[in-house]
PDB file of N, CA and C in Angstrom:
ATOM      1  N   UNK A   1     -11.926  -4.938   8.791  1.00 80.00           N
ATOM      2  CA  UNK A   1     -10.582  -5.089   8.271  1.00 80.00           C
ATOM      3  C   UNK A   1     -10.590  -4.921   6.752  1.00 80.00           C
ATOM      4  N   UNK A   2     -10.280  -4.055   6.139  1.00 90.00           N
ATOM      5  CA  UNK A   2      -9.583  -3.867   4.667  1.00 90.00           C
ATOM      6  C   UNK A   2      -8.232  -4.140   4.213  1.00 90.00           C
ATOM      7  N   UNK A   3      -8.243  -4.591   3.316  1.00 94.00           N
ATOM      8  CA  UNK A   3      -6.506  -4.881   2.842  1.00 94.00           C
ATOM      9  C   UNK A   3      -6.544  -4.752   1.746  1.00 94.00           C
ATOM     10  N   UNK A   4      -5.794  -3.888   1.126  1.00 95.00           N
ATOM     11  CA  UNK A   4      -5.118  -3.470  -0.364  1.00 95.00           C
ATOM     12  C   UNK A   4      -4.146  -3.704  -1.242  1.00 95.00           C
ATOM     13  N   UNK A   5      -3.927  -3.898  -2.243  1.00 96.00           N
ATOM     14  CA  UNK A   5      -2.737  -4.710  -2.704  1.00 96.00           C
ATOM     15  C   UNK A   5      -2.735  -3.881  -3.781  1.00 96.00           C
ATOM     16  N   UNK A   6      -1.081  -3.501  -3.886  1.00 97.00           N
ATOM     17  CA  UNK A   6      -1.369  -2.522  -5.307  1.00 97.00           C
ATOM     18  C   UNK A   6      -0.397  -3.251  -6.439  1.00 97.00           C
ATOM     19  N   UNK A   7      -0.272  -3.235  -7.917  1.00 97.00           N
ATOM     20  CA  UNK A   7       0.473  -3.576  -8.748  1.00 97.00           C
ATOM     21  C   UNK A   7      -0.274  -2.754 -10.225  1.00 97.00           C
ATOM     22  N   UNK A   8       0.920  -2.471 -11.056  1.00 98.00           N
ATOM     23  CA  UNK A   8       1.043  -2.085 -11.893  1.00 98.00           C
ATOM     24  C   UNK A   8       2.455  -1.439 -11.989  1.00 98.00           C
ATOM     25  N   UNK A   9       2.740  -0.781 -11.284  1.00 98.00           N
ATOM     26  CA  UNK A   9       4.165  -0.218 -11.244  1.00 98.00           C
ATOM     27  C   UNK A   9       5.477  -1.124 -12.717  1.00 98.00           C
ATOM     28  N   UNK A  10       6.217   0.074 -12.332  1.00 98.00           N
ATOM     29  CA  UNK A  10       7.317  -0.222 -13.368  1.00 98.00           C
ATOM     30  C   UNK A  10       8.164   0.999 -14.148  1.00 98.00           C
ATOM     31  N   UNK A  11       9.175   0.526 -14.851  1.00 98.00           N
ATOM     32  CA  UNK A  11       9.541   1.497 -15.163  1.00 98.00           C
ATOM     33  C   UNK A  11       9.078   2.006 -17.190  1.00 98.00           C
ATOM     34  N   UNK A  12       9.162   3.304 -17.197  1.00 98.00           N
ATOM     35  CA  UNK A  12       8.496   3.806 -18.645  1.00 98.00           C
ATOM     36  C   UNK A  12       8.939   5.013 -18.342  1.00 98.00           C
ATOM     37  N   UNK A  13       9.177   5.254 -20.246  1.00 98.00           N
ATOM     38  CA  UNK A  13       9.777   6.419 -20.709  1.00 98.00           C
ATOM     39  C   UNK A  13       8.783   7.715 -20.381  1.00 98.00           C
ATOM     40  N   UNK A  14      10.045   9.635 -20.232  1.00 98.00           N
ATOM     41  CA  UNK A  14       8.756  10.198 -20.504  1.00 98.00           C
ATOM     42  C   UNK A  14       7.949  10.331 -21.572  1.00 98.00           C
ATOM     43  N   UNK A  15       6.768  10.698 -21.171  1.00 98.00           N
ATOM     44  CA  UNK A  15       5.784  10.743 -22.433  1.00 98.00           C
ATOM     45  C   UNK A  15       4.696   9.081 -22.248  1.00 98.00           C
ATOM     46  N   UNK A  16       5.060   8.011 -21.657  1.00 98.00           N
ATOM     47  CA  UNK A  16       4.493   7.172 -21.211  1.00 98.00           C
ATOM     48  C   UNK A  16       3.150   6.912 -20.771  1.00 98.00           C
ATOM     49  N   UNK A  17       2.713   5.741 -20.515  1.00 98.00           N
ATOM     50  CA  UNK A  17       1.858   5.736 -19.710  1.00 98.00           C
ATOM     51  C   UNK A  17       1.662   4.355 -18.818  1.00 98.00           C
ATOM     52  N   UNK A  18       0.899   3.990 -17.775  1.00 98.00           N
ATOM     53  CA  UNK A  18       1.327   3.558 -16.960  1.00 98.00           C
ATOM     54  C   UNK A  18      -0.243   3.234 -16.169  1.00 98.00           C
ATOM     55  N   UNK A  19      -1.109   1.830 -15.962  1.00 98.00           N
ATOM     56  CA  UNK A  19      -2.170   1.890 -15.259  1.00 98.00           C
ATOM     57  C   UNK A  19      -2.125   1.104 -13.928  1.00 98.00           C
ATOM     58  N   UNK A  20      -2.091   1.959 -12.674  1.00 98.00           N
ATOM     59  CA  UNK A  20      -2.303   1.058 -11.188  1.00 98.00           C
ATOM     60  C   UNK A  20      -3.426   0.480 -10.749  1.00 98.00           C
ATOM     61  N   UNK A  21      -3.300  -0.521 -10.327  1.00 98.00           N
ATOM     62  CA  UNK A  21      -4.261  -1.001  -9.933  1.00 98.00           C
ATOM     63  C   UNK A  21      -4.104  -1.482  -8.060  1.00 98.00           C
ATOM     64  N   UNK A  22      -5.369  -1.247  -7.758  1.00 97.00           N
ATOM     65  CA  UNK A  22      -5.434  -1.596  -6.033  1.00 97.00           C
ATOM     66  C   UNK A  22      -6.583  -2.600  -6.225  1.00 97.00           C
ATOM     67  N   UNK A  23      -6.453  -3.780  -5.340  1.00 96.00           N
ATOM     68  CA  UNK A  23      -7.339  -4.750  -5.273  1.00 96.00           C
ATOM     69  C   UNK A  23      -7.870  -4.774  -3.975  1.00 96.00           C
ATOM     70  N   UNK A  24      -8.857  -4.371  -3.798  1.00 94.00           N
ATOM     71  CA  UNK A  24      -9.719  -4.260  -2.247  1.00 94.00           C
ATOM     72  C   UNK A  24     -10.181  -5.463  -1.775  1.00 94.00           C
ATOM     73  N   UNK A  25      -9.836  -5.446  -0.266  1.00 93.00           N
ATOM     74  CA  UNK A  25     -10.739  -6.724   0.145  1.00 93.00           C
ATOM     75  C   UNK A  25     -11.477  -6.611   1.411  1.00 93.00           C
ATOM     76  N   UNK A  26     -12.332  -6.654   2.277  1.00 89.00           N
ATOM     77  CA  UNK A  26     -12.955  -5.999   3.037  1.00 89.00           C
ATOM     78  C   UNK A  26     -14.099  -5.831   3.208  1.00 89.00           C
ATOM     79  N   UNK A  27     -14.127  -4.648   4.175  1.00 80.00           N
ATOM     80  CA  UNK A  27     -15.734  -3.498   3.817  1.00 80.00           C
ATOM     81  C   UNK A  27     -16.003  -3.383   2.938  1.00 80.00           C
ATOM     82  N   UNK A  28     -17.180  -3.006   2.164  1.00 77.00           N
ATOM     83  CA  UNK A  28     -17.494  -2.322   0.968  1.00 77.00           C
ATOM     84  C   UNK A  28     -17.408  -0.806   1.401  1.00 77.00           C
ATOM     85  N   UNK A  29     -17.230  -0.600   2.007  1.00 78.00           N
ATOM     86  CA  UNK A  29     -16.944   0.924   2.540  1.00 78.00           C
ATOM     87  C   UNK A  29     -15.429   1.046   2.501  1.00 78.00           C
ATOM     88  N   UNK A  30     -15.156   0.475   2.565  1.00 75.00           N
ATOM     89  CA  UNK A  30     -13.265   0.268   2.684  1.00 75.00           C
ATOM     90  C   UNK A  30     -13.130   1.021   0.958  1.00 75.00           C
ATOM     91  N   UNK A  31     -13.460   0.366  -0.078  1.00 80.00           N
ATOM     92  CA  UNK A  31     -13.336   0.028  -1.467  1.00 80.00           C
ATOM     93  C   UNK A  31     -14.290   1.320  -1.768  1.00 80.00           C
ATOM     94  N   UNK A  32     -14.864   2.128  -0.998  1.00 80.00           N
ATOM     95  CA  UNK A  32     -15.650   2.833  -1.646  1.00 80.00           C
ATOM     96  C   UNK A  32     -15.096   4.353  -1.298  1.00 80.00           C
ATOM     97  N   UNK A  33     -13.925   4.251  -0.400  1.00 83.00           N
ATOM     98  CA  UNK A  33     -13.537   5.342   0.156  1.00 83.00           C
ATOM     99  C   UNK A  33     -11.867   5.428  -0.173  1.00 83.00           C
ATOM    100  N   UNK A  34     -11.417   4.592  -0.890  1.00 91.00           N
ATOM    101  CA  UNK A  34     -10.313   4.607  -1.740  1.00 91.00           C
ATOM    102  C   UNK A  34      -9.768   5.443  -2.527  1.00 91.00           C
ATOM    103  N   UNK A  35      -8.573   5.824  -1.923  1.00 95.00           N
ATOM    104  CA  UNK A  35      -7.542   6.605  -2.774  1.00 95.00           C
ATOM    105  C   UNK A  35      -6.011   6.498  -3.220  1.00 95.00           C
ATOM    106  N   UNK A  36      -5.490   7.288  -3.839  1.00 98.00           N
ATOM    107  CA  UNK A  36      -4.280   7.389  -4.540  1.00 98.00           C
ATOM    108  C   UNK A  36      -3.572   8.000  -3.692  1.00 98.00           C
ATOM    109  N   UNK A  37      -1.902   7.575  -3.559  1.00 98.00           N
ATOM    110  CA  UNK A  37      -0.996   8.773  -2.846  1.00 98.00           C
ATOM    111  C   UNK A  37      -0.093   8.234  -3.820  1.00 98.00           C
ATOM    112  N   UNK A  38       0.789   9.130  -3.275  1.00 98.00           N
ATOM    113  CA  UNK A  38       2.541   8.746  -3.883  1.00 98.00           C
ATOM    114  C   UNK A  38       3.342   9.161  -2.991  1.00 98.00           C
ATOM    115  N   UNK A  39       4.848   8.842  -2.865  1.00 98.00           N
ATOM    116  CA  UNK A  39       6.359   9.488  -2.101  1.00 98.00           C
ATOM    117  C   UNK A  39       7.138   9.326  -3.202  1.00 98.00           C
ATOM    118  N   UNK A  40       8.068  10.477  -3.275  1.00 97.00           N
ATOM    119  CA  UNK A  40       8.915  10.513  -3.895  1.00 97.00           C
ATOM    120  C   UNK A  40       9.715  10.379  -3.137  1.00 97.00           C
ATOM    121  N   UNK A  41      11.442  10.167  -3.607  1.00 91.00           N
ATOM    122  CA  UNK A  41      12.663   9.881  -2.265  1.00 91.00           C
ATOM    123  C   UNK A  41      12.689  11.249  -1.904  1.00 91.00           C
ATOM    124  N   UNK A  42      13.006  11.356  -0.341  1.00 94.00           N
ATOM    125  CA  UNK A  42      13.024  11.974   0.182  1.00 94.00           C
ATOM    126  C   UNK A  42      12.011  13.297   0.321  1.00 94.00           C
ATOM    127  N   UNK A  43      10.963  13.060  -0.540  1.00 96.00           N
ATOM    128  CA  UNK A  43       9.541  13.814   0.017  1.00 96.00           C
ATOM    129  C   UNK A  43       8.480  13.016   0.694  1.00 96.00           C
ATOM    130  N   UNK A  44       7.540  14.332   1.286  1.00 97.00           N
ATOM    131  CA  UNK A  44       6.602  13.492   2.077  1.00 97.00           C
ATOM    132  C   UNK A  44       5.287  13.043   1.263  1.00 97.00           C
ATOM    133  N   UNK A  45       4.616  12.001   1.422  1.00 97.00           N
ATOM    134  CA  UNK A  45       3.588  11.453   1.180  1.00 97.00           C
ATOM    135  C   UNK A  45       2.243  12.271   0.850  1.00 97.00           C
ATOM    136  N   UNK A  46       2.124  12.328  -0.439  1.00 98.00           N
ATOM    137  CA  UNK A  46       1.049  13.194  -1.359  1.00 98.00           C
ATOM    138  C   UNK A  46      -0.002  12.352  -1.557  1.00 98.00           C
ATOM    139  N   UNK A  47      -1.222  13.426  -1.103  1.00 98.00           N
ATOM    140  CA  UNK A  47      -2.186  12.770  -2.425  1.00 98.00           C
ATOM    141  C   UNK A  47      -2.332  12.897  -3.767  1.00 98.00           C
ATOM    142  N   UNK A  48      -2.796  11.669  -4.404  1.00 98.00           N
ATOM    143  CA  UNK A  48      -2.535  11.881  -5.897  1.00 98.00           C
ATOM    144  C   UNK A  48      -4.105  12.124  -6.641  1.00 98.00           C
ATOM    145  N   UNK A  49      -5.383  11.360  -6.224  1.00 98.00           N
ATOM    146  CA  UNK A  49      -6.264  10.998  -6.726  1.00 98.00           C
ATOM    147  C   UNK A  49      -7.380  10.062  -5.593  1.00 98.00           C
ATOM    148  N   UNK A  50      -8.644  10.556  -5.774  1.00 96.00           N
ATOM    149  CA  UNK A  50      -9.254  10.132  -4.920  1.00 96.00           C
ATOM    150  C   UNK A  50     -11.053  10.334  -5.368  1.00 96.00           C
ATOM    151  N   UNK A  51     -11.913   9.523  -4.231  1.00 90.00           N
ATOM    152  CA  UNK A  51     -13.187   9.612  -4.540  1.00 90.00           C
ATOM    153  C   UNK A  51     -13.886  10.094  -3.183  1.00 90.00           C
ATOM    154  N   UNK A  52     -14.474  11.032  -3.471  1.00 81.00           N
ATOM    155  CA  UNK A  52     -15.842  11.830  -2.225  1.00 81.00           C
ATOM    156  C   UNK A  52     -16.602  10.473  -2.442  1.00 81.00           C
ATOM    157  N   UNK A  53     -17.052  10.836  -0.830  1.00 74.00           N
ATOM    158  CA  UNK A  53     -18.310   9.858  -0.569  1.00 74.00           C
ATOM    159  C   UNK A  53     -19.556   9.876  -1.627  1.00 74.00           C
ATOM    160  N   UNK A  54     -19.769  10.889  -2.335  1.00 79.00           N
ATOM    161  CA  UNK A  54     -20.619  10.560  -3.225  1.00 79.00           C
ATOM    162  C   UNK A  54     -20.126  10.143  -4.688  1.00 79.00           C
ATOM    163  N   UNK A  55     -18.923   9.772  -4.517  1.00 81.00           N
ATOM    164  CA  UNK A  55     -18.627   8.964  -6.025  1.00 81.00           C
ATOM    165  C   UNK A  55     -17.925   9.836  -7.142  1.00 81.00           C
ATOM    166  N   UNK A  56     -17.546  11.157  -6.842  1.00 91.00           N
ATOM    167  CA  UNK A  56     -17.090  12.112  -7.935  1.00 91.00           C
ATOM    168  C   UNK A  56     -15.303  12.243  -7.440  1.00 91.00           C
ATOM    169  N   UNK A  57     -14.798  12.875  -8.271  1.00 95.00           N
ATOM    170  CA  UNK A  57     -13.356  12.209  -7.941  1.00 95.00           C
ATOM    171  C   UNK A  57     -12.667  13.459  -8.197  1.00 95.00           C
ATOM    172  N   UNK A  58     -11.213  13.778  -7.612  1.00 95.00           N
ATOM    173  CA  UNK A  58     -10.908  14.907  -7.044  1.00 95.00           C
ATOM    174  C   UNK A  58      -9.158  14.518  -7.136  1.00 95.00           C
ATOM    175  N   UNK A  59      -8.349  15.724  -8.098  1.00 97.00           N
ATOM    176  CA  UNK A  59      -7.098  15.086  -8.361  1.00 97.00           C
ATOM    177  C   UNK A  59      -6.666  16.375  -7.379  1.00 97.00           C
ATOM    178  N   UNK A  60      -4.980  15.900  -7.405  1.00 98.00           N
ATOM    179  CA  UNK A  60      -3.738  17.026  -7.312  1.00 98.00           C
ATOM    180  C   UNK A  60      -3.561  17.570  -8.482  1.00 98.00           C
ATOM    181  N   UNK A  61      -3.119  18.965  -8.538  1.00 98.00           N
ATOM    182  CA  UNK A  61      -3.151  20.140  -9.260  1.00 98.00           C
ATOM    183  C   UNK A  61      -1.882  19.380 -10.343  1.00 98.00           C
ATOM    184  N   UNK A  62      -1.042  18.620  -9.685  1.00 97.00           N
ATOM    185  CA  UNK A  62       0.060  18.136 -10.501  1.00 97.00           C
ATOM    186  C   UNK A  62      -0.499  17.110 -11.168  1.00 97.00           C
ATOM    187  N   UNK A  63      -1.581  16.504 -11.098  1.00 98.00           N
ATOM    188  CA  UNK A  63      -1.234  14.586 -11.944  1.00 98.00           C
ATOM    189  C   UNK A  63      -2.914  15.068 -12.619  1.00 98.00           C
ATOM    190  N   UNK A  64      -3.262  16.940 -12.445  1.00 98.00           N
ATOM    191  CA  UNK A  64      -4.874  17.111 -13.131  1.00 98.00           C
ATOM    192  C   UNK A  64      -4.758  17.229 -14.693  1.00 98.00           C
ATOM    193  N   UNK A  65      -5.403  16.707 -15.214  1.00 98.00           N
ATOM    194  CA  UNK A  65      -5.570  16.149 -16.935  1.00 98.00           C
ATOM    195  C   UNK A  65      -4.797  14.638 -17.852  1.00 98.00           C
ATOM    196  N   UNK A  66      -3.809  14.319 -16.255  1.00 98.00           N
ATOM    197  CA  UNK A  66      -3.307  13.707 -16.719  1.00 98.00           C
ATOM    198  C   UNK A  66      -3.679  12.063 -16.433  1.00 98.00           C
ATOM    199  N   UNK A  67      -4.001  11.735 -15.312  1.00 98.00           N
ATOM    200  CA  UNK A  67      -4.235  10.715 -13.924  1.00 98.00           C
ATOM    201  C   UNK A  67      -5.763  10.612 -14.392  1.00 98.00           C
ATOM    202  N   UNK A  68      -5.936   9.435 -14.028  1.00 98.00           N
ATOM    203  CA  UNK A  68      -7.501   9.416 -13.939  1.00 98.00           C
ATOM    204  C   UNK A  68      -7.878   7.921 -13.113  1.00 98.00           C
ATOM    205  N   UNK A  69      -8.747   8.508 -12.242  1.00 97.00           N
ATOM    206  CA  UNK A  69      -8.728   7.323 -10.707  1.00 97.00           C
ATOM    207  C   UNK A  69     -10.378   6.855 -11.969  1.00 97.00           C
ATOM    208  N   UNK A  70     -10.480   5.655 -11.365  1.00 96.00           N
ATOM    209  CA  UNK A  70     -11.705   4.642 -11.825  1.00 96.00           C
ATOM    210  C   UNK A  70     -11.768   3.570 -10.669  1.00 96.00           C
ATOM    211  N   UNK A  71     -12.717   2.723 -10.854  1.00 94.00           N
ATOM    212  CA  UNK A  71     -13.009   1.237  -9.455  1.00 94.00           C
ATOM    213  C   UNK A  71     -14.385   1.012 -10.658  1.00 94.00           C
ATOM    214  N   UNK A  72     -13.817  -0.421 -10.491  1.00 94.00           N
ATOM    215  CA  UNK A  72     -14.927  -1.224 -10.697  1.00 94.00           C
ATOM    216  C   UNK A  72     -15.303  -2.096  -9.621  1.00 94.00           C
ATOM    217  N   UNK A  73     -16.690  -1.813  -9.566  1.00 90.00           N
ATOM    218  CA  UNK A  73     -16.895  -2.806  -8.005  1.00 90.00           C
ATOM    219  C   UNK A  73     -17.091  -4.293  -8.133  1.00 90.00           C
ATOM    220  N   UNK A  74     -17.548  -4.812  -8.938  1.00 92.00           N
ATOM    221  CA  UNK A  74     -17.230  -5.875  -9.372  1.00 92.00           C
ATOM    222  C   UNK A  74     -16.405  -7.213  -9.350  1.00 92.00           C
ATOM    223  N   UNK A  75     -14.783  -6.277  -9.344  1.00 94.00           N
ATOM    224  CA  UNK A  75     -13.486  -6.740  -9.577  1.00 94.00           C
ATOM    225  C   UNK A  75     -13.434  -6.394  -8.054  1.00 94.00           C
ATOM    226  N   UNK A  76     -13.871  -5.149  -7.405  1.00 93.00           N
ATOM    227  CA  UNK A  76     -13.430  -4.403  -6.373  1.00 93.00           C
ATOM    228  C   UNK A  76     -11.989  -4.302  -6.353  1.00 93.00           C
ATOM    229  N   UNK A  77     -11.706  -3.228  -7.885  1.00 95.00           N
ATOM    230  CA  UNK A  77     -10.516  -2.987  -7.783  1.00 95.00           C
ATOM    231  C   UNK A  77     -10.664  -1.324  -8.291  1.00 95.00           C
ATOM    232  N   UNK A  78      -9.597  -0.867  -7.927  1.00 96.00           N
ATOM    233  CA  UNK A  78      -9.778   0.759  -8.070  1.00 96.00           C
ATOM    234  C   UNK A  78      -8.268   1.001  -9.066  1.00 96.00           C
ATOM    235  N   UNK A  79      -8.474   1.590  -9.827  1.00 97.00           N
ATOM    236  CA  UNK A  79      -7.500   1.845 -11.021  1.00 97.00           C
ATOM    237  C   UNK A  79      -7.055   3.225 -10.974  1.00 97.00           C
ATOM    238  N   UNK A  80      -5.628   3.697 -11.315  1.00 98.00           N
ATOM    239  CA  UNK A  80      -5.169   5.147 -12.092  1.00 98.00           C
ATOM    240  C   UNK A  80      -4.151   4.635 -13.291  1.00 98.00           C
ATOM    241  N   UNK A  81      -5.185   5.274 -14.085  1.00 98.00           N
ATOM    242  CA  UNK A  81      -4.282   5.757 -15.290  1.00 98.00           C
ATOM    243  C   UNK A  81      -3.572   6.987 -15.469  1.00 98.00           C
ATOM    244  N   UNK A  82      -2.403   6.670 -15.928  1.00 98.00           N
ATOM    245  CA  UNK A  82      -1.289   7.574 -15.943  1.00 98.00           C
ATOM    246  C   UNK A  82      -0.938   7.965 -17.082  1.00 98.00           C
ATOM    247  N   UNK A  83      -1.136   9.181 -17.951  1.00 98.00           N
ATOM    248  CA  UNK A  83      -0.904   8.998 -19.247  1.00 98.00           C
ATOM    249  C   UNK A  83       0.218  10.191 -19.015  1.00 98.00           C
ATOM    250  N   UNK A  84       1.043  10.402 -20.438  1.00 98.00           N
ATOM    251  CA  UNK A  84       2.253  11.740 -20.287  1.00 98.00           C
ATOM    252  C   UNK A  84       2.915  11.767 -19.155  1.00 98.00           C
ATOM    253  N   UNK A  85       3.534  10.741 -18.794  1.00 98.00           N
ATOM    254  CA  UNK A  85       4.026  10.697 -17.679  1.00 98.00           C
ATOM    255  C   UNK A  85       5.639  11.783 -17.706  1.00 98.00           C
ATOM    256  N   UNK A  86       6.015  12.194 -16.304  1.00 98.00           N
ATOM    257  CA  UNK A  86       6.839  13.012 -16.300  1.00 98.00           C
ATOM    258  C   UNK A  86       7.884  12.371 -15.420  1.00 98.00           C
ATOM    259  N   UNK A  87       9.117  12.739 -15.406  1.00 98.00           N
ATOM    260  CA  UNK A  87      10.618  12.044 -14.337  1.00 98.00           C
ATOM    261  C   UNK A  87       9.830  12.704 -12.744  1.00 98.00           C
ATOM    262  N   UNK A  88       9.198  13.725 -12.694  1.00 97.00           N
ATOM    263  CA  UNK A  88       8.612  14.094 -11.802  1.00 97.00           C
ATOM    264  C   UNK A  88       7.690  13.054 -11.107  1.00 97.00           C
ATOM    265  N   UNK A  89       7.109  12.192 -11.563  1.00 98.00           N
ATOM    266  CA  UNK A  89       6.104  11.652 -11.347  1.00 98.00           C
ATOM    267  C   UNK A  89       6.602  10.250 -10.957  1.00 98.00           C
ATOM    268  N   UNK A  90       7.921  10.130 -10.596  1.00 98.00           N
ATOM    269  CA  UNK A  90       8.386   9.139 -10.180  1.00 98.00           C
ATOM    270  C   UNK A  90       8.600   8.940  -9.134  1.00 98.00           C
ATOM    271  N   UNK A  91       7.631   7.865  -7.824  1.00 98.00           N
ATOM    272  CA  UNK A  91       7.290   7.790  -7.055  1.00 98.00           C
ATOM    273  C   UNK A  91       7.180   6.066  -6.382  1.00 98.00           C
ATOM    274  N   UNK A  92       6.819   6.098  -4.843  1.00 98.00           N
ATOM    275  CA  UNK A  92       6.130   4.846  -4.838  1.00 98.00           C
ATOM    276  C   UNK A  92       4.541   5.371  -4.389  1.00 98.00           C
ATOM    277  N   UNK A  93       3.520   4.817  -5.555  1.00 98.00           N
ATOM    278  CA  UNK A  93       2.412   4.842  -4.994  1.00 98.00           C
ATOM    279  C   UNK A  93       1.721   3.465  -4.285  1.00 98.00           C
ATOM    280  N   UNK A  94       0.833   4.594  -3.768  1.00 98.00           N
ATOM    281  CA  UNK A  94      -0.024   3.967  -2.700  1.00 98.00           C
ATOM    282  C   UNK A  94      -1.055   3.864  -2.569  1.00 98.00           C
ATOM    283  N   UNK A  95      -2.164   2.915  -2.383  1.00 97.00           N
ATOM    284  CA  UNK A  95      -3.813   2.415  -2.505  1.00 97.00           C
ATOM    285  C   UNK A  95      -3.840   3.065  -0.823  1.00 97.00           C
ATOM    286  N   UNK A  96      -4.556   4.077  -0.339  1.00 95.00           N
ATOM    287  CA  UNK A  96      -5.291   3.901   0.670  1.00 95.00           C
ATOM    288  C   UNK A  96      -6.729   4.125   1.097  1.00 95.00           C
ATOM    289  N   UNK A  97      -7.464   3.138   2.163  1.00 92.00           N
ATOM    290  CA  UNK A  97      -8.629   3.391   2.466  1.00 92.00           C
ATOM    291  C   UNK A  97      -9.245   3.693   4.242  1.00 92.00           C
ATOM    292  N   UNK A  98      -9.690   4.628   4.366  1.00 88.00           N
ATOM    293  CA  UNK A  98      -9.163   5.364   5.644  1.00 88.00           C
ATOM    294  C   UNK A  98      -7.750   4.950   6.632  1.00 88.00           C
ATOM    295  N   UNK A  99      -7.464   4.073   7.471  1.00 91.00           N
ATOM    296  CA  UNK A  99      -6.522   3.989   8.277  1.00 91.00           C
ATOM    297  C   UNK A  99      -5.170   2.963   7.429  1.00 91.00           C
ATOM    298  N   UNK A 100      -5.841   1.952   6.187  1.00 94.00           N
ATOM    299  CA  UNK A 100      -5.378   1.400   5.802  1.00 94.00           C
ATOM    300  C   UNK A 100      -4.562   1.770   4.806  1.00 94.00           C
ATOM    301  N   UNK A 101      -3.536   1.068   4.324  1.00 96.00           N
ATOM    302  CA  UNK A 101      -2.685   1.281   3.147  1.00 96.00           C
ATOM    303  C   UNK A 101      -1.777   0.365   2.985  1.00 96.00           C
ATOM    304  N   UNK A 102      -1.773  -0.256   1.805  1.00 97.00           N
ATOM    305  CA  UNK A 102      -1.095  -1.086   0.644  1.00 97.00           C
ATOM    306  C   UNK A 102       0.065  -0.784   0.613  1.00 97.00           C
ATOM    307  N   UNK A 103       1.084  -2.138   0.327  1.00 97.00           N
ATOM    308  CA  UNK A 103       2.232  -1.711   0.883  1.00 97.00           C
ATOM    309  C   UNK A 103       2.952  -1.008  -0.541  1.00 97.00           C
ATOM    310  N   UNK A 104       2.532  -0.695  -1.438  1.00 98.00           N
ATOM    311  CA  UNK A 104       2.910   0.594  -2.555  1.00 98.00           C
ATOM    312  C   UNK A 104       3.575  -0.101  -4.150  1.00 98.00           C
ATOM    313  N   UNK A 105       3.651   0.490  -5.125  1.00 98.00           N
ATOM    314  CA  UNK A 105       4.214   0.128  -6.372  1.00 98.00           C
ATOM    315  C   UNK A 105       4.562   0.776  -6.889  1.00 98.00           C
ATOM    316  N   UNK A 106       6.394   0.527  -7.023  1.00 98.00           N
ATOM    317  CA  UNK A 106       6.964   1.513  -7.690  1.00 98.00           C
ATOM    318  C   UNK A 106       7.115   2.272  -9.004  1.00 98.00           C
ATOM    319  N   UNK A 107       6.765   3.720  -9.245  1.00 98.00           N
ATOM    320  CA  UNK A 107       6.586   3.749 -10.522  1.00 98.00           C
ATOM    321  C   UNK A 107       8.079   4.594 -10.925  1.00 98.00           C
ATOM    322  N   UNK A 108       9.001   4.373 -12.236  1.00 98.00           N
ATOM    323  CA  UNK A 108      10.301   4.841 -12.224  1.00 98.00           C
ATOM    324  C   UNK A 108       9.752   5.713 -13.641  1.00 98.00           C
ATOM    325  N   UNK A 109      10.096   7.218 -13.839  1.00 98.00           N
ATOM    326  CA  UNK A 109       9.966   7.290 -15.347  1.00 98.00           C
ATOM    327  C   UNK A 109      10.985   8.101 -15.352  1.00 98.00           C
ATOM    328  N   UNK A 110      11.744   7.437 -16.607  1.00 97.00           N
ATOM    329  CA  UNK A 110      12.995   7.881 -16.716  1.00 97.00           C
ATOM    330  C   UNK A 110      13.257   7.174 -18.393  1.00 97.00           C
ATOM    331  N   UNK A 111      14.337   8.193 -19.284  1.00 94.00           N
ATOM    332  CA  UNK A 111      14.613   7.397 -19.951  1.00 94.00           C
ATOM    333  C   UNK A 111      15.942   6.376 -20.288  1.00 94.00           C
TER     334      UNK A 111
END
């Protein structure tokens, strides 16, 4: 059983920035196979940011230079930073780890 909890969300101007955090609890496999999504209204459920089984990390073409996924195992929490944020990029994201997923945190950017 894994369970995820996400917070950071909120609202920020464009040009912003913005850091999520997912708090893993579980497997250590759960926490090690952790990723990023988002929905926008009325689109379907994207990936945003994520980690290969060997630990190297792998964005969407949209959130690349900007997003940057991290986890400290430690905390066993998995982080994205959001820098230059865009009205585009306004979403609810989502912590998931294979079947599981966090019930999401809304991010608004708007000015």
């Amino acid at each position: 059983q894994v369970q995820l909890v996400e917070s950071g969300g909120g609202l920020v101007q464009p040009g912003g920035s913005l850091r999520l955090s997912c708090a893993v609890s579980g497997s250590i496999f759960g926490f090690l196979g952790t990723a990023w999504y988002r929905q926008a209204p009325g689109k379907q459920r994207d990936f945003v940011a994520g980690f290969a089984s060997s630990g190297s990390t792998t964005y969407a073409d949209a959130v690349k230079g900007r997003f940057t996924i991290s986890r400290d195992s430690a905390k066993r929490t998995v982080y994205l930073q959001m820098n230059s944020l865009k009205p585009d990029d306004t979403a609810i994201y989502y912590c998931r780890s294979g079947i599981n997923w966090g019930q999401g945190t809304q991010v608004t950017v708007s000015s």
